[in-house]
């Protein structure tokens, strides 16, 4: 039961590994970025899960009401920052891929490596 | 006023970065960057002075008291790294003007300065912060701007290098976030000092896994062998100014981060006795020193040769850290400072050759000893330091490293350090031999590099000899930092 109860952490590990596998196994630069995004999104789920408390309410203070268990808002705030970082990384990566396509005419990693190796300097 | 120094250090370049991007004239963007970097250096000197006199400086952002708010905290270790990062930032700027104008399209020059300022803000932020999540944010500010800076290289391979760095760097950053999250789950805090207090109470498998994620993540960022694959290409194809700046600051700050996490957050007892970190780090550091040095010997692009040498030098720093003794850690921190000086000078010399000859291949150096005597003399000066000849900074840090190894009775390690120096002699000699003992065949109009490139280069060379002969200050600060990290002495 304990293992099943932690299912969102299993989802986190599964997504992380899926993303990581795509990142490593694909030679196409856009597919690699997709993998990276899945990999990063998995961590978002990890942070969101860890802020939740069984039976907890959203952390909004209401005057006069006491004795309520609130979810921990801090991990959610943290992950908002990490989402922004993730989005900027993806943006920079995609911009690089556009430039790579212009400069090499392809976005296949193995072809680009081959072209690199042919060049002197 | 002086209590606001830590935050000012980050705010100055951070606020100036978008301004530089908005300025349409490259000359104005350069002037702004120059003023800001020197102002930052000035603030850093004031702050370091204060830290060395009055002890650790602490600053609460927005007045929120730690551990609830974000704390900026500068101690002797941070002071040493601050001096390196802000100092190199300031010295690189006069060099940048001509070098960047030659290597980067004029429409993009102001963006390069904006990126440099952002990167500087991120690196300084990592050094002053006392909050682990803040550390991650600053790390990504510096890394993302570094990807953009590397991609500005003239060669199209700069784009590929930047992409590879981005992928590996992002994996590292994500690992670091996972590690931070696991620490937060177990302790409920993100403040480093608070974490240090609470981690021993909740020691469990989760904390061990967090430790592992952080170690691998930061090792990717600092290019510890065998996670260094992004570094040679990134340093080779980036514009010369960017290479000088990143080679002397970015990996150093990552080493600082590693030290912070191992010693301040997890504590030396947990890192080295429970997790037996040295058993993993020591062999990797030694392998890095030897294999990267041997690889450097076979390079025929001088920038790439120096990049592989950087991987080897990072090995020395990690070796010092993995000894986990006062002498070893002093050597590691000292080498962090010293390597910034010598590698900065060497990459500046190579950048000057790029400026005049237009290539940094080994053949391009043929006979340059007579055509560009000052540049090549600076190269030799930096090279001597890299080898570790007495009177240079390289000798001082290697001396402490050998002492540290002998203290622990590891004489084979001490021998390997000396062997690494011999390998450095081989690859530096390769360049010197071509520059001084072969006839010049290129364009007879080739002249010495302009003063704007020579002056910063020679400042670094002179400093590397100055701190080699007057090591009391740097060694003193490094030792104080090492004692602080290990929790012995003051």
Coordinates of C-alpha atoms in Angstrom, one line a residue:
Chain A
X1 CA 0.0 0.0 0.0
X2 CA 2.8 2.4 0.9
X3 CA 4.4 1.9 -2.5
X4 CA 1.1 2.5 -4.3
X5 CA 0.3 5.5 -2.1
X6 CA 3.5 7.2 -3.4
X7 CA 2.3 6.8 -7.0
X8 CA 3.0 10.4 -8.0
X9 CA 6.7 9.8 -7.1
X10 CA 6.6 6.8 -9.4
X11 CA 5.3 9.0 -12.1
X12 CA 8.1 11.4 -11.4
X13 CA 10.7 8.7 -11.7
X14 CA 9.1 7.2 -14.8
X15 CA 8.8 10.6 -16.6
X16 CA 12.3 11.5 -15.6
X17 CA 13.7 8.3 -17.1
X18 CA 11.6 8.6 -20.3
X19 CA 12.9 12.1 -20.8
X20 CA 16.5 11.1 -20.0
X21 CA 16.3 8.2 -22.4
X22 CA 15.0 10.3 -25.3
X23 CA 17.7 12.9 -24.5
X24 CA 20.5 10.3 -24.8
X25 CA 19.1 8.0 -27.5
X26 CA 18.0 10.6 -30.1
X27 CA 20.4 12.3 -32.5
X28 CA 17.8 14.8 -33.8
X29 CA 18.4 18.1 -32.0
X30 CA 14.7 19.0 -31.6
X31 CA 13.9 15.5 -30.2
X32 CA 16.7 15.9 -27.7
X33 CA 15.1 19.2 -26.5
X34 CA 11.7 17.4 -26.2
X35 CA 13.4 14.8 -24.0
X36 CA 15.1 17.5 -22.0
X37 CA 11.7 19.2 -21.4
X38 CA 10.1 15.9 -20.3
X39 CA 13.0 15.4 -18.0
X40 CA 12.6 18.8 -16.4
X41 CA 8.8 18.5 -16.2
X42 CA 9.2 15.4 -14.2
X43 CA 11.1 17.4 -11.6
X44 CA 8.1 19.9 -11.5
X45 CA 5.8 17.0 -10.5
X46 CA 8.3 16.0 -7.8
X47 CA 8.2 19.4 -6.3
X48 CA 4.4 19.8 -6.6
X49 CA 3.9 16.4 -4.9
X50 CA 6.1 17.2 -2.0
X51 CA 4.1 20.3 -1.1
X52 CA 0.9 18.3 -0.7
X53 CA -0.4 17.1 2.6
X54 CA -3.2 14.6 3.0
X55 CA -6.5 16.4 3.5
X56 CA -4.9 19.8 3.2
X57 CA -6.5 23.0 2.0
X58 CA -5.0 25.5 -0.4
X59 CA -2.9 27.9 1.7
X60 CA -5.2 30.8 1.8
X61 CA -5.7 32.4 5.2
X62 CA -9.3 33.2 6.1
X63 CA -9.9 35.3 9.1
X64 CA -11.8 33.6 11.9
X65 CA -11.3 30.1 10.6
X66 CA -8.8 28.0 12.4
X67 CA -7.7 24.5 12.7
X68 CA -7.2 23.9 9.0
X69 CA -4.2 22.0 7.6
X70 CA -2.7 23.9 4.7
X71 CA -0.6 22.5 1.9
X72 CA 3.0 23.8 1.8
X73 CA 3.1 26.6 -0.7
X74 CA 6.9 27.0 -0.7
X75 CA 7.7 24.1 -3.1
X76 CA 5.1 25.4 -5.5
X77 CA 6.7 28.8 -5.5
X78 CA 10.1 27.3 -6.0
X79 CA 9.0 25.3 -8.9
X80 CA 7.5 28.3 -10.6
X81 CA 11.0 29.7 -10.6
X82 CA 12.3 26.4 -12.0
X83 CA 9.6 26.4 -14.7
X84 CA 10.8 29.9 -15.8
X85 CA 14.3 28.6 -15.9
X86 CA 13.2 25.6 -17.9
X87 CA 11.3 27.7 -20.4
X88 CA 14.3 30.0 -20.9
X89 CA 16.6 27.0 -21.4
X90 CA 14.2 25.6 -24.0
X91 CA 13.9 29.0 -25.7
X92 CA 17.7 29.3 -25.9
X93 CA 18.0 25.7 -27.1
X94 CA 15.4 26.2 -29.9
X95 CA 17.1 29.4 -31.0
X96 CA 20.4 27.5 -31.2
X97 CA 18.7 24.8 -33.3
X98 CA 17.4 27.4 -35.7
X99 CA 20.9 28.8 -36.1
X100 CA 22.4 25.3 -36.4
X101 CA 19.9 24.6 -39.2
X102 CA 20.9 27.8 -41.0
X103 CA 24.6 27.1 -40.6
X104 CA 24.7 23.3 -41.3
X105 CA 21.5 22.7 -43.2
X106 CA 20.6 19.8 -40.9
X107 CA 19.7 19.2 -37.3
X108 CA 20.8 15.6 -37.1
X109 CA 23.5 15.3 -34.5
X110 CA 25.5 12.5 -36.3
X111 CA 25.6 14.4 -39.6
X112 CA 26.7 17.6 -37.9
X113 CA 29.5 15.7 -36.0
X114 CA 30.6 14.2 -39.3
X115 CA 30.7 17.7 -40.9
X116 CA 32.6 19.1 -37.9
X117 CA 35.2 16.4 -38.2
X118 CA 35.8 17.1 -41.9
X119 CA 36.7 20.7 -41.3
X120 CA 40.2 21.7 -40.5
X121 CA 41.0 24.4 -37.8
Chain B
X1 CA 26.1 51.4 3.7
X2 CA 28.7 48.7 4.0
X3 CA 26.1 46.2 5.1
X4 CA 24.5 46.4 1.7
X5 CA 27.6 45.4 -0.1
X6 CA 26.7 41.7 -0.8
X7 CA 23.5 42.5 -2.6
X8 CA 25.1 45.5 -4.4
X9 CA 27.6 43.1 -5.9
X10 CA 24.9 41.1 -7.7
X11 CA 22.6 44.1 -8.4
X12 CA 25.1 46.2 -10.3
X13 CA 25.7 43.8 -13.2
X14 CA 22.2 42.4 -13.1
X15 CA 20.6 45.9 -13.6
X16 CA 23.3 46.9 -16.1
X17 CA 22.8 43.8 -18.3
X18 CA 19.5 44.8 -19.9
X19 CA 20.7 48.4 -20.3
X20 CA 23.7 47.2 -22.3
X21 CA 21.4 45.2 -24.5
X22 CA 19.3 48.3 -25.1
X23 CA 22.2 50.6 -26.0
X24 CA 22.4 50.6 -29.8
X25 CA 26.1 51.6 -30.0
X26 CA 28.6 48.9 -29.3
X27 CA 31.1 51.5 -27.9
X28 CA 28.5 52.8 -25.3
X29 CA 27.6 49.2 -24.3
X30 CA 31.3 48.5 -23.8
X31 CA 31.9 51.7 -21.8
X32 CA 28.9 50.9 -19.5
X33 CA 30.2 47.3 -19.0
X34 CA 33.6 48.6 -18.3
X35 CA 32.3 51.0 -15.6
X36 CA 30.0 48.4 -14.1
X37 CA 32.7 45.6 -13.9
X38 CA 35.2 48.0 -12.3
X39 CA 32.6 49.2 -9.9
X40 CA 31.7 45.6 -9.0
X41 CA 35.4 44.9 -8.5
X42 CA 35.6 47.9 -6.2
X43 CA 32.5 46.7 -4.2
X44 CA 34.1 43.2 -4.0
X45 CA 37.4 44.7 -2.6
X46 CA 35.5 46.6 0.1
X47 CA 33.5 43.6 1.0
X48 CA 36.5 41.3 1.1
X49 CA 38.3 43.8 3.3
X50 CA 35.3 43.9 5.6
X51 CA 35.0 40.1 5.7
X52 CA 38.7 39.6 6.5
X53 CA 38.6 42.3 9.3
X54 CA 35.2 41.6 10.9
X55 CA 34.5 38.0 9.9
X56 CA 31.6 36.5 7.9
X57 CA 29.2 39.1 6.5
X58 CA 25.5 38.3 6.5
X59 CA 22.7 40.1 4.6
X60 CA 19.0 39.4 4.8
X61 CA 17.2 40.1 1.5
X62 CA 14.2 42.3 2.0
X63 CA 14.8 42.3 5.8
X64 CA 13.4 38.7 6.1
X65 CA 15.5 37.0 8.7
X66 CA 17.1 33.7 7.9
X67 CA 16.2 30.8 7.6
X68 CA 12.8 32.1 6.4
X69 CA 14.2 34.7 4.0
X70 CA 17.0 34.5 1.6
X71 CA 20.4 35.1 3.2
X72 CA 23.5 36.3 1.5
X73 CA 26.6 35.2 3.4
X74 CA 30.2 35.9 2.6
X75 CA 33.0 34.2 4.5
X76 CA 36.7 33.8 3.7
X77 CA 36.1 31.1 1.0
X78 CA 33.6 33.3 -0.7
X79 CA 35.9 36.3 -0.4
X80 CA 38.6 34.5 -2.3
X81 CA 36.3 33.5 -5.1
X82 CA 34.7 37.0 -5.2
X83 CA 38.1 38.5 -5.8
X84 CA 38.8 36.1 -8.7
X85 CA 35.5 36.5 -10.4
X86 CA 35.1 40.3 -10.1
X87 CA 38.8 40.9 -10.7
X88 CA 38.8 38.8 -13.9
X89 CA 35.6 40.5 -15.0
X90 CA 37.3 43.9 -14.6
X91 CA 40.6 42.9 -16.3
X92 CA 38.9 41.2 -19.2
X93 CA 36.9 44.3 -20.2
X94 CA 39.7 46.6 -21.5
X95 CA 40.9 43.5 -23.5
X96 CA 37.4 42.8 -24.8
X97 CA 37.0 46.1 -26.8
X98 CA 39.4 45.3 -29.6
X99 CA 39.2 41.5 -29.5
X100 CA 35.4 41.5 -29.6
X101 CA 35.3 44.1 -32.4
X102 CA 37.5 41.8 -34.5
X103 CA 35.7 38.5 -33.8
X104 CA 32.0 39.4 -33.4
X105 CA 29.6 41.1 -35.9
X106 CA 29.2 44.7 -34.9
X107 CA 25.4 44.3 -34.7
X108 CA 25.8 41.8 -31.9
X109 CA 28.5 43.3 -29.9
X110 CA 26.3 45.1 -27.4
X111 CA 24.4 41.8 -26.8
X112 CA 27.8 40.1 -26.0
X113 CA 28.5 42.7 -23.3
X114 CA 25.0 42.3 -22.0
X115 CA 25.6 38.5 -21.8
X116 CA 28.9 39.0 -20.0
X117 CA 27.2 41.2 -17.4
X118 CA 24.5 38.6 -16.9
X119 CA 27.0 35.8 -16.5
X120 CA 29.0 37.9 -14.1
X121 CA 25.9 38.6 -12.0
X122 CA 25.1 34.9 -11.9
X123 CA 28.6 33.9 -10.9
X124 CA 28.8 36.5 -8.2
X125 CA 25.3 35.5 -7.0
X126 CA 26.4 31.9 -6.6
X127 CA 29.4 33.1 -4.5
X128 CA 27.5 35.3 -2.1
X129 CA 24.3 33.4 -1.6
X130 CA 23.6 31.3 1.5
X131 CA 20.4 29.7 0.1
X132 CA 20.6 26.6 -2.0
X133 CA 17.6 27.3 -4.2
X134 CA 19.0 30.8 -4.9
X135 CA 22.2 29.1 -5.8
X136 CA 20.4 27.1 -8.5
X137 CA 18.7 30.2 -9.9
X138 CA 22.0 32.1 -10.1
X139 CA 23.7 29.0 -11.6
X140 CA 21.2 29.0 -14.4
X141 CA 21.5 32.7 -15.0
X142 CA 25.2 32.3 -15.5
X143 CA 24.9 29.1 -17.5
X144 CA 22.2 30.3 -19.9
X145 CA 24.1 33.5 -20.6
X146 CA 27.2 31.4 -21.1
X147 CA 25.4 29.3 -23.8
X148 CA 24.5 32.4 -25.6
X149 CA 28.0 33.8 -25.3
X150 CA 29.6 30.7 -26.7
X151 CA 27.3 30.6 -29.6
X152 CA 28.6 34.0 -30.7
X153 CA 31.8 32.5 -31.9
X154 CA 32.6 33.1 -35.6
X155 CA 32.9 29.4 -36.5
X156 CA 29.6 27.5 -37.0
X157 CA 31.0 24.8 -34.7
X158 CA 30.5 27.3 -31.9
X159 CA 26.7 26.7 -32.3
X160 CA 27.2 22.9 -32.0
X161 CA 29.5 23.4 -29.0
X162 CA 27.0 25.7 -27.3
X163 CA 24.2 23.2 -28.0
X164 CA 26.2 20.3 -26.4
X165 CA 27.0 22.5 -23.4
X166 CA 23.4 23.4 -23.1
X167 CA 22.2 19.8 -23.0
X168 CA 24.8 18.7 -20.5
X169 CA 24.5 21.8 -18.4
X170 CA 20.7 21.5 -18.2
X171 CA 21.0 17.8 -17.2
X172 CA 23.4 19.0 -14.4
X173 CA 21.1 21.8 -13.3
X174 CA 18.1 19.5 -13.2
X175 CA 20.1 17.0 -11.1
X176 CA 20.9 19.8 -8.7
X177 CA 17.2 20.8 -8.4
X178 CA 16.3 17.2 -7.6
X179 CA 19.0 17.1 -4.9
X180 CA 17.8 20.4 -3.4
X181 CA 14.2 19.2 -3.5
X182 CA 15.1 16.0 -1.6
X183 CA 17.0 18.0 1.0
X184 CA 14.0 20.2 1.4
X185 CA 11.6 17.3 1.8
X186 CA 13.8 16.0 4.7
X187 CA 14.6 19.2 6.5
X188 CA 12.0 21.8 5.5
X189 CA 14.7 24.5 4.9
X190 CA 16.8 25.9 2.1
X191 CA 19.2 28.0 4.1
X192 CA 22.7 26.5 4.0
X193 CA 23.6 27.1 7.7
X194 CA 20.2 25.8 8.7
X195 CA 20.5 22.7 6.5
X196 CA 23.9 22.0 8.0
X197 CA 22.3 21.9 11.5
X198 CA 19.3 19.7 10.5
X199 CA 20.8 17.2 8.0
X200 CA 22.6 15.2 10.7
X201 CA 19.3 14.8 12.5
X202 CA 17.4 13.4 9.5
X203 CA 20.2 11.4 8.0
X204 CA 18.6 8.7 5.8
X205 CA 18.7 7.2 2.3
X206 CA 16.9 10.3 0.9
X207 CA 19.7 12.5 2.1
X208 CA 22.3 10.2 0.6
X209 CA 20.4 10.3 -2.7
X210 CA 20.2 14.1 -2.6
X211 CA 24.0 14.1 -2.0
X212 CA 24.6 11.9 -5.0
X213 CA 22.3 14.0 -7.3
X214 CA 24.1 17.2 -6.2
X215 CA 27.6 15.7 -6.6
X216 CA 26.9 14.5 -10.2
X217 CA 25.0 17.7 -11.1
X218 CA 27.7 20.0 -9.9
X219 CA 30.5 17.8 -11.4
X220 CA 28.8 18.2 -14.8
X221 CA 28.9 22.0 -14.4
X222 CA 32.6 22.1 -13.3
X223 CA 33.7 19.6 -16.0
X224 CA 35.1 17.0 -13.7
X225 CA 36.6 14.1 -15.7
X226 CA 34.8 12.2 -17.2
X227 CA 31.9 14.7 -17.3
X228 CA 34.1 17.3 -19.1
X229 CA 33.0 16.5 -22.7
X230 CA 31.3 19.8 -23.3
X231 CA 34.3 21.9 -22.2
X232 CA 37.0 21.6 -25.0
X233 CA 34.6 22.5 -27.8
X234 CA 32.9 25.3 -25.9
X235 CA 36.3 26.9 -25.0
X236 CA 37.7 26.3 -28.5
X237 CA 35.0 27.9 -30.5
X238 CA 33.8 30.7 -28.2
X239 CA 35.0 34.3 -29.0
X240 CA 38.4 34.8 -27.3
X241 CA 37.1 37.2 -24.7
X242 CA 34.4 34.8 -23.7
X243 CA 36.9 32.0 -23.4
X244 CA 39.1 34.1 -21.2
X245 CA 36.2 35.0 -19.0
X246 CA 34.6 31.6 -18.7
X247 CA 37.8 29.7 -18.4
X248 CA 38.9 31.8 -15.4
X249 CA 35.6 32.1 -13.6
X250 CA 32.8 29.7 -14.5
X251 CA 34.4 26.4 -13.6
X252 CA 36.0 28.0 -10.6
X253 CA 32.7 29.1 -9.2
X254 CA 31.4 25.6 -9.9
X255 CA 34.3 24.2 -7.8
X256 CA 33.3 26.7 -5.1
X257 CA 29.8 25.4 -5.3
X258 CA 31.0 21.8 -4.8
X259 CA 33.0 22.9 -1.8
X260 CA 30.0 24.7 -0.3
X261 CA 27.8 21.7 -0.7
X262 CA 30.3 19.1 0.6
X263 CA 31.7 21.1 3.5
X264 CA 29.1 23.7 4.5
X265 CA 25.8 22.0 3.8
X266 CA 26.5 18.2 4.3
X267 CA 29.5 18.7 6.5
X268 CA 32.9 17.0 6.3
X269 CA 31.9 14.1 8.5
X270 CA 29.0 13.1 6.3
X271 CA 30.7 13.7 3.0
X272 CA 33.9 12.0 3.6
X273 CA 33.2 9.4 6.4
X274 CA 29.6 8.3 5.7
X275 CA 29.6 8.8 1.9
X276 CA 33.4 8.2 1.5
X277 CA 33.5 10.7 -1.2
X278 CA 37.3 10.8 -1.5
X279 CA 37.3 7.2 -2.7
X280 CA 35.4 8.4 -5.8
X281 CA 36.8 11.9 -6.3
X282 CA 40.5 11.1 -5.8
X283 CA 40.8 8.6 -8.7
X284 CA 38.7 10.7 -11.0
X285 CA 40.8 13.8 -10.2
X286 CA 44.1 11.9 -10.9
X287 CA 42.7 10.3 -14.0
X288 CA 41.6 13.8 -15.1
X289 CA 45.0 15.2 -14.5
X290 CA 46.8 12.5 -16.4
X291 CA 44.4 11.8 -19.3
X292 CA 43.5 15.4 -20.0
X293 CA 47.2 16.4 -20.0
X294 CA 48.1 13.6 -22.4
X295 CA 45.2 14.6 -24.7
X296 CA 46.3 18.2 -24.6
X297 CA 49.7 17.1 -25.9
X298 CA 48.1 15.8 -29.1
X299 CA 46.0 18.8 -29.9
X300 CA 47.0 21.0 -32.9
X301 CA 44.6 23.9 -32.0
X302 CA 46.2 25.9 -29.2
X303 CA 42.9 27.0 -27.7
X304 CA 41.7 23.3 -27.5
X305 CA 45.1 22.4 -26.0
X306 CA 44.6 24.9 -23.2
X307 CA 41.0 23.8 -22.8
X308 CA 42.2 20.2 -22.1
X309 CA 44.8 21.6 -19.8
X310 CA 41.9 23.3 -17.9
X311 CA 40.3 19.9 -17.4
X312 CA 43.5 18.7 -15.9
X313 CA 43.8 21.8 -13.7
X314 CA 40.3 21.2 -12.4
X315 CA 41.6 17.8 -11.5
X316 CA 44.2 19.4 -9.2
X317 CA 41.5 21.5 -7.5
X318 CA 39.3 18.4 -6.9
X319 CA 42.4 16.5 -5.7
X320 CA 43.0 19.1 -3.1
X321 CA 39.3 19.0 -2.0
X322 CA 39.3 15.2 -1.9
X323 CA 42.2 15.1 0.6
X324 CA 39.7 16.8 3.0
X325 CA 42.6 18.1 5.2
X326 CA 43.4 21.7 5.9
X327 CA 46.5 21.6 3.7
X328 CA 44.7 19.8 0.9
X329 CA 41.7 22.2 0.9
X330 CA 44.0 25.2 1.1
X331 CA 45.8 23.9 -2.0
X332 CA 42.5 23.4 -3.8
X333 CA 41.2 26.9 -3.0
X334 CA 44.6 28.4 -3.7
X335 CA 44.8 26.7 -7.1
X336 CA 41.3 28.0 -7.9
X337 CA 42.6 31.5 -7.5
X338 CA 46.0 30.9 -9.1
X339 CA 44.6 29.0 -12.1
X340 CA 42.3 31.9 -12.9
X341 CA 45.3 34.2 -13.2
X342 CA 47.5 31.9 -15.4
X343 CA 44.7 30.5 -17.6
X344 CA 43.4 34.1 -18.1
X345 CA 46.8 35.2 -19.3
X346 CA 47.3 32.2 -21.6
X347 CA 43.9 32.5 -23.3
X348 CA 44.5 36.3 -23.7
X349 CA 47.8 35.6 -25.4
X350 CA 46.0 33.1 -27.7
X351 CA 43.3 35.7 -28.3
X352 CA 46.0 38.2 -29.3
X353 CA 47.3 35.7 -31.9
X354 CA 43.8 35.3 -33.2
X355 CA 43.6 39.1 -33.4
X356 CA 46.7 39.5 -35.5
X357 CA 47.1 36.2 -37.4
X358 CA 43.5 35.1 -37.6
X359 CA 44.1 31.5 -36.6
X360 CA 45.0 29.7 -33.4
X361 CA 46.2 26.5 -35.0
X362 CA 49.7 25.4 -34.0
X363 CA 51.1 26.3 -37.5
X364 CA 49.9 29.8 -37.0
X365 CA 52.3 30.2 -34.1
X366 CA 55.3 29.5 -36.3
X367 CA 58.0 32.1 -35.7
X368 CA 55.7 34.3 -33.7
X369 CA 58.3 34.6 -30.9
X370 CA 60.0 37.2 -33.1
X371 CA 56.9 38.8 -34.7
X372 CA 54.9 39.1 -31.5
X373 CA 57.5 39.0 -28.7
X374 CA 55.4 40.5 -25.9
X375 CA 52.4 38.2 -26.6
X376 CA 54.6 35.1 -26.8
X377 CA 56.5 36.2 -23.7
X378 CA 53.2 36.4 -21.8
X379 CA 52.3 32.9 -23.1
X380 CA 55.6 31.6 -21.8
X381 CA 55.0 33.4 -18.4
X382 CA 51.6 31.8 -18.1
X383 CA 53.0 28.5 -19.3
X384 CA 55.7 28.5 -16.6
X385 CA 53.0 29.0 -14.0
X386 CA 50.9 26.2 -15.5
X387 CA 53.9 23.9 -15.3
X388 CA 54.5 25.0 -11.7
X389 CA 58.0 26.5 -11.9
X390 CA 59.2 28.1 -8.7
X391 CA 58.4 31.8 -8.3
X392 CA 55.1 31.4 -10.1
X393 CA 51.6 30.9 -8.6
X394 CA 51.4 27.4 -10.1
X395 CA 54.3 26.3 -7.9
X396 CA 52.7 27.6 -4.7
X397 CA 49.5 25.7 -5.1
X398 CA 51.2 22.5 -6.3
X399 CA 53.6 22.8 -3.3
X400 CA 50.6 22.8 -0.9
X401 CA 49.0 20.0 -2.9
X402 CA 52.1 17.8 -2.6
X403 CA 52.4 18.7 1.1
X404 CA 48.8 17.7 1.6
X405 CA 49.2 14.4 -0.1
X406 CA 52.4 13.6 1.9
X407 CA 50.6 14.6 5.1
X408 CA 48.1 11.8 4.4
X409 CA 51.0 9.4 3.5
X410 CA 49.9 9.2 -0.1
X411 CA 53.2 9.6 -1.8
X412 CA 52.1 8.0 -5.1
X413 CA 49.6 10.9 -5.4
X414 CA 52.4 13.4 -4.8
X415 CA 54.4 11.7 -7.5
X416 CA 51.4 11.8 -9.9
X417 CA 51.1 15.5 -9.3
X418 CA 54.7 16.0 -10.3
X419 CA 54.1 13.8 -13.4
X420 CA 51.2 16.0 -14.3
X421 CA 53.5 19.0 -14.2
X422 CA 55.9 17.2 -16.6
X423 CA 53.1 16.6 -19.0
X424 CA 52.2 20.3 -18.8
X425 CA 55.8 21.0 -19.7
X426 CA 55.4 18.9 -22.8
X427 CA 52.3 20.6 -24.1
X428 CA 53.5 24.1 -23.3
X429 CA 56.9 23.3 -24.9
X430 CA 55.2 22.2 -28.1
X431 CA 53.8 25.7 -28.6
X432 CA 57.0 27.5 -27.4
X433 CA 59.2 25.4 -29.7
X434 CA 57.1 26.3 -32.8
X435 CA 56.9 30.0 -31.8
X436 CA 60.6 30.5 -31.1
X437 CA 62.6 27.9 -33.0
X438 CA 60.8 27.9 -36.4
X439 CA 61.0 30.5 -39.1
X440 CA 58.0 32.9 -39.6
X441 CA 56.2 32.1 -42.9
X442 CA 53.0 34.1 -42.7
X443 CA 52.2 37.7 -43.7
X444 CA 55.3 39.8 -43.2
X445 CA 53.1 42.7 -42.2
X446 CA 52.1 40.9 -39.0
X447 CA 52.8 43.1 -36.0
X448 CA 52.7 42.9 -32.2
X449 CA 49.2 42.9 -30.7
X450 CA 47.9 46.4 -29.7
X451 CA 48.4 47.7 -26.2
X452 CA 44.7 47.2 -25.4
X453 CA 45.3 43.4 -25.6
X454 CA 48.8 43.4 -24.2
X455 CA 48.1 45.4 -21.0
X456 CA 45.5 43.2 -19.4
X457 CA 47.4 40.1 -20.4
X458 CA 50.6 41.4 -18.8
X459 CA 48.7 42.5 -15.7
X460 CA 47.7 38.9 -15.2
X461 CA 51.2 37.6 -15.9
X462 CA 52.7 40.0 -13.4
X463 CA 50.1 39.1 -10.9
X464 CA 50.8 35.5 -11.3
X465 CA 54.5 36.1 -10.5
X466 CA 53.6 38.6 -7.7
X467 CA 51.3 36.1 -5.9
X468 CA 53.9 33.4 -6.7
X469 CA 56.6 35.2 -4.6
X470 CA 54.2 36.9 -2.1
X471 CA 51.9 34.1 -1.4
X472 CA 51.2 35.1 2.2
X473 CA 47.9 36.9 1.5
X474 CA 46.3 34.3 -0.9
X475 CA 47.6 31.3 1.1
X476 CA 46.5 33.0 4.3
X477 CA 42.9 33.6 3.0
X478 CA 42.8 30.1 1.5
X479 CA 43.9 28.5 4.8
X480 CA 41.4 30.6 6.8
X481 CA 38.7 29.4 4.4
X482 CA 39.8 25.8 4.6
X483 CA 39.8 26.0 8.4
X484 CA 36.3 27.5 8.4
X485 CA 35.0 24.8 6.0
X486 CA 36.5 22.0 8.1
X487 CA 35.3 23.5 11.3
X488 CA 38.7 23.7 12.9
X489 CA 40.5 26.9 14.2
X490 CA 38.7 30.2 14.1

